[in-house]
């Protein structure tokens, strides 16, 4: 029988007969040569009937399966459900549109030579290509290949000129990447995983050469007695040795290095030992040097000298005196001169840049189907904290579905360490001259399980569950009076050196081949490293093999052989983060408030509360929550019904809202202990989400009290919670973290979590053949675009100098707000305090002064009754808040006064003839008195209306006296407000006949200042009397209270363990009975089988039951993303 022709018909689109361009993808993303291989003829056995149509359909299905695999990876079950929609069925259409005509370098060159070039759009050829590149590199507006090709086709069809083909456009982007961008670098980890990394040195170099960034960079630690808002004002930077910080100060082309002789303007000589900012001025701590016949000497006292007092540096002094004339009397105490770092800088300014690095596992899919990637991002923490909350300043480092975070950190460590011996040269857009920089890693922001992994820690479910200290142990210890009390405080801190030593002990012990010994060491110390564990498992296996091969060998000889083998192996043997100078992963992983507070403490409380509610209580709570006055809270509109319906699936923004409002709505619903816990958590949250700290000592004292209240309140509700939830124990560590890193909000990872959305868009438009490379390459393109349109400098080989993009390119960022928003850049806005925004002239009809409420209460103002005024909508406070009618504000009655008052905006007025004058912009406020004591239930200040002759009292002030907005809630508990109102539902913007219940406030007189609100929390506490803001401990003698709780806990935990043991025994017995019954049934069907297997099974189960350890560990949580046991 002849072999039939199995080649598909050319009439079927996308079949193998026409596959040269069937899959239109980026040529550098997928090698499709396998699709062009000739088909191997298949011989059909004679006994089979051949049906051409069925065979064609079968081949078509097979082709579609292969096409799916090409997009989703080599394995069709990789779980990737989204990919670039450029497929074979669109290929014919694009070829017909003639979008792919240029196919070689000559055609591409001809295109560029034939178009009109515009130097104002350099380095782009013209405006068209510039706008196309912007459109293709907007972070949150990703385009697939097919979409970009359709855009190009659309431009051509509309008659636009100089429109490039798709391949020409991609070639242009590749050329721009070579000119002013960077490309991912390939790495292969010690475990054999391959991935790509965007060089962090290139990212920081672009920061220096970007004028929008360089002018904000701060390189020196600062000592301040005033507010602390930045990391360089806290203690962390000061922990680095002076040689690890920026070692020089530059004035013009002259650099003054530490540990070098310098001359001051008064002619005296000093040796500066560090550079530090004091009173907003750069200073150096110096020792005086003087010349004597015996040689130069140095005093033992240190004094602070302003940088402006330095005149000559070491090179100038040597040039004037000669190197032979600088002879030191006591050479042993004098550092090497010149400073070795001066030689590394080679005449350029030398700076040290701090780069915190974030890591976590992230899904590469937008759907719920999990597609695990490990991502690394970084920021430049030499920038102010308020800038680092913008996506514009986040930098992608690497991602991989295969390589773990330690493997990727290894590549980052190598880059950091290389800068120490070879500082990176770049252009400083602020000083307009070249400079060099060295990189340091000061911290590792992440969620708690990731930080445990970075700290080589066993995880929160281990006996020693804290990555930062040695608190913890078996239940006999943690349930004792001493052990339970210790969980409420910081323990003895871990150190990087201690972790290194412990890992070396574990590796050495693994060479003896006893797995239990290593496991016991990990359990006892809490040290378990992912990299070291890889080697431990290999060593244990090899030790076992060597012993089995020669049982007579001694353990020491086996260990010695394994030690030699181990020393010869390449790659990292332990956590690479332990090898970064100045970094201690155990202490430099600051507690992160998003996951620890919102997704930890508040989530636990919310679960306790809503699970204890009845359906009626849930409905009542939802109605109350919906009635919350959100003015002054800066939260999105509350969807109370949604939150209650999906109460087990809330996210961070919901918990942030609940933290600030829940206390006002749970009266008569929860138990008193739960109510105390809700209030304690709300008060703690308000003190943590502050951008600056006015008085660090007082702040930490207040914070210590509030943390203690939360932990003690948790103990009253559920004493065992702190045993199984490590996030509770981590709260005391906030004190040292804030002291070292500044406000906790500076270590929040919310901006990184938001940035994951950009990563996912890059992931789903990769063809998944090389996801690490594709995603890194796309981020390179976005970084390049951001750099170019921000005015970043790049080296021009043609001009032999550092240049910027053309004028028209630079104007795009500053003149197009839509581009700013898409790039995540918030343009600086100039606020005008006191400015009142008018209604439109159609709505704001001028009224006479006598018709305004202000005319009745403005005794101090001499305003003609016939003058015309217009009503406004909002007024800008001194803080920048926009306050509308009905907003509660803090104000002054005189600009020079130190007294603050509380009022509610009633009326905003602008004089018809003088709207630009402050004196002609007035605010009418409803007056309220601030109570002398706190509310007995809510522990918040109370407000009561000021009556004037039996009516309301008002105050009229100039608009510029409004200080800031606050959150105030009605005292529904005191006034017994009920859900007696009926409000019509609104669906699709239409008012329906259906109604919802709403709260009817009993009066408009009694209110409570919401001290749980996050917005303006610092300003509010500064304005109120200290007696109303001082935290009060729940228990004066906390240790005695903990001992009481521990006594109760031991009893309840013993009962729980006994119940669990009985349940386990019952389960074993039930399983044994079922197996016996099944075995008997099997014997009846197959009597020839004996019962040996049954006896062995029963014996094994009984033995397991007898040897079962009575200690019952806490229930293990579902692992997230396939992590190790540290996930919690």
Phi, psi and omega in degrees: 000133181286154179283124181289155177280111182262004178293135185291156180292142179291347180282347179266116184293142172079007179277176189295340181291347185215061188248008183301322179232028185295327179249105184271101182229171172298127187297335182267005181258338185213125174274107184258022180296332180296336181279346182259004178292143179294144179286145178270123180301143181248131179269124181268126177303146186296332185282353179263139178273129183264125177245109184303320183293318178295320180294321178296318179295320179297315180296324179295318177296320178296321179295317179298322177297316178295324178295319177298319179295325180297326180276327188255006181113174183290341180249123183290351181255028182284352177084017180258113186258356183232143179201174179300128185283006176288107182229179187295333184286344176265348187298315181299322180296317181291326177295324179292332179280356176062039178272350186242025185296316179289120184237354179221173184298327181293318179295321179295316178298320179297323179297312182294327179286337185265357182260160178279125182262145180234112185295338178290346178251014178300145007276008174284153176294321184200184183294322183300310181293326178297313181292324177296319179294320177298314181299325183280346185238022174283125189303318185257016177224069183284142179242138175281171178300316182295322179294318178295321178295323177292325177295316178298318178297319180298318179298318180294319182294331179276001176091010178296143181264160175059034177275123182283158169286170183298316182292322177297319180297316178294324178293322176300316179295322177296320178294320178294325178296321177290328184283310188222021177232208178208165180239151179297149178252137181278139176226146170238121186285170177295341178267004175090009179269139183254134179204173183240146184229134169277119187300121181293336178294322176294321180297314180291324177299321177293328175299317179296321185269007177258114183296336178287343182250316188302325183290345180263353187291136179238127188246354186238143174294158185230136171258127182216144173264352182267202182300142176250119181231345185241157183295328181286349175271343179274195189271342190300311181297329182287346177285336175291147175292155179306327180289339179271350176262180178302118191270357186220161172237131184251133171232108188068230179262011182253127179251132177254111182265151173292158179060031173229147177293134178221157179246136178272172181295333179278004178092350180282160181249142179218163171240108177286139182251342175195166175241132184208146180268128176229130181054042177067012181237137180287129179233167172230138171276117190235154166247142182284143176238145181215157182262139175220162180303330179281349182131173180288140179235160181234135179286164180266352181264152181244139177226156181267129182234130178295144181298330181292346180276349181282138183245304183239139177266185186298320180297321178295319182293318178297318179296328182275316185263335187092142183295328182289341181275351179261087180244127184266139181293317179241092185290339184290336182260001183259128178291165179295132178233136358290164178302129180306334179291334178297321179293322178296324182286337177054043176090349178271160171296143182238125181236159173246129183246132180266128183229091170299143183237128180256142178217149175187167174270134186225141175282136176276001179253155174273338180277182181284345179292120189280131179231088193292130169228147171259120185249148172234128172236164178216162172226164176260102186279009167282357177265153178300149185299326182291336176284325183289353174273003178258141181298335182303331187258005176274139180238128175284137180251302183196164173208155177196135172280355185244311185284135178284171180296321176300324178295319179287326176296332178298317177296319179294319178301318180298321179293318180296314183293328180293329179291340181289331178253344180219077181305143185281131179266136180206183180256132179265109183291343180278316180269348180063037175208160181295155177211176176228158180215154175243144183259142171229151176248104184274337184201166182228080178292139180183179173281170189297315179298321178294320179294326175298318178297319180292332180268012181055047185247150185290339178112167186292343179271358179282166176300316176263078194279356183260127180283344188260338182214180185263021179288142178128192180142185177294166187296333178300328180275312185291339178266356175284165180302314182290313183294321180292319178296322182297332180295342183269004182221168172291141176261197177289125186292144169283163177225158180296320180294321178297320180293317178302313182298319181293321179294322177295323177295318180295317178297318179296320181292327179296334180291344177272354171082014181252105184293322183297325179297316179294317180298320178295323177296319179293320179293319184288327185257338185078009180261117178211115187251136184293321179289313179298325181296326176302317181283326179300316180296321178292318181295319179297318180294317180293321178298319179296317180295318181294321179293319179292325180292325181216088182299340182280348181293145177283156179296323182295321180292322176297315180296323180294319178295318179293327178296319178295317178297318182296318181294334182275351183281138179280168175089179181287142177257337177222179181311119181295338179293338178287351182255010178266124184299132176083001182249128173241100185302336181287327182254337183264027171245078187298146179299129187257125192282336177298308184277329184278321182267297186292306182273008177239275187301308183294324178296318178298316181296315181300320178295317178301319186288306188287334177285339179269356181273149168276171179299323178295319179295321179296318179296317180295317179298319180297320179295316178296316181298322180294335181276002182299137173277105185271000177295126182091003181258339184053045174242155177293161178309134184283130174248080189296319181296319178297314182298324180283324180295319181250047188296339179265004184227033180284158180241184188305316183295328178291317180293328177294322176293314180297321181301326185270343189234339191300325185299332184277357188234003185254006179297142182068010180243321185250168177286157180303322180294322177294322179296319177297321179295318179298315179295318181296318180293321178296318179294321178294316180300319180297329181276340181275324184274055179247139180279341178212155182244117185292312182226105187299316182297313180293321180298313181294327177294315178296319181296322179299319179294316182292322177296317177300321179296318180296314181295319180290324177293323174298319179298326179290327182276312182212095184300335184276354185299319183289343178284329187247350180242102184294338181297332177292314179295331182291342182303314178300334179289346175300329182298309180289327179293318179292322177298325184271323188248355182092194183309140184298333182294338178290341178257008180292144182258015182302320182293326177291319178298322177293324181294339178300333179297323178292318178301317182297321178296323176292325183290314186288342177261011169270151177277001171069014171282321177220071187299321180300316181289314183300314183292316179298321180294322180292321177294327174300318179296320179292320177296320179297313180299314181301320181293317184293310185282350175273359181088018180294145180273149174214156185280130178253115178295327180290315180273348181057042178198171178277128184230167175247169174292169182296163184302318182293328176292318181292330181289340185298313184295319187276340184253353183240093180302330180295325177289321178302314182295319182290333179273356180074024182255125178261111181293140177298132181246140179265113181269146178245096180302137180091353181288128178255129176273130181276156166290166175299152185299334178291325182269329183266081179283129180301139177234154177287153181304322183293344181268000182263155175294327182300328183296336182280340188233007183263067182291335182274350183258135178258086185246129177299137183295335183268357180295149184259139182225150175246148179276141178257173181252318181219158175231139180272122180280171178299332180280351184097353178293145172261117185254127181258177175300128182096352179287143175269133186223158168261132183219167172247153176267352177207140185298331183270356184278152175259005182268141179244149179229161179246135178208170178241128184296126180247326187206139176237126187232140176230129180294137184298325185261349185217054184294342181274354183265137179298322183293344180255017175237109189241152178234129175260126185240141169284130185270138177224145177268140176270126181293155181280343182229167182279159176298133184296336182259315187266350181058037179234155176298148182248153178236141176222139185298142174273122180266143178229107179056044177081003180229190180285150177251143182231157177231137178246124181226165171289147188297332183288353180273355175288125186268304180195164181270151177225167177259128179230138180239150177289145180277076182291332182291317180292321186266002176055049179292141184241160176273068187253355179272152174241123180244138179292143176285150176243119178233131180052038179067017179246136177282124185260167175284337177296150181231158175238149174285146179218161182282133174255111181286133186288334179206179178235037187242328190247124183220165182231132173286125183282098179279357176268356181289143181275325186289130178060028181298320180292315180297321181296315180292333177286327183278329183277157174299145181300331180295338180265353183240353181289123179293144179243130182292146176293322181227128180290318178255088185292322182296321178295321178294320179295322178296322178294317180294320181297323178298315177294322182296318181301322180292311183294321180292324177296320178295317180298318179295320178296318178296319179295320179296318179295320179295321179294318179297319179295322179294318178297317180296318179297315180296320180296319180295319179296319181292321177297318179295319179294323181291320178296321178295322179294321180296323179297325179279330182227076185294343182289342180281139179273177184257025182296317185297322181297316180297320179296319182296313181297319180298317180297318181294319180294321179295319179295323181293319182291325184268006183294132179290133181289339179289125183252116180287160176298152181300137181281139179277161175295128181292138180263121175067021176076023180285177179282195187289352183281356186287129176213000000 
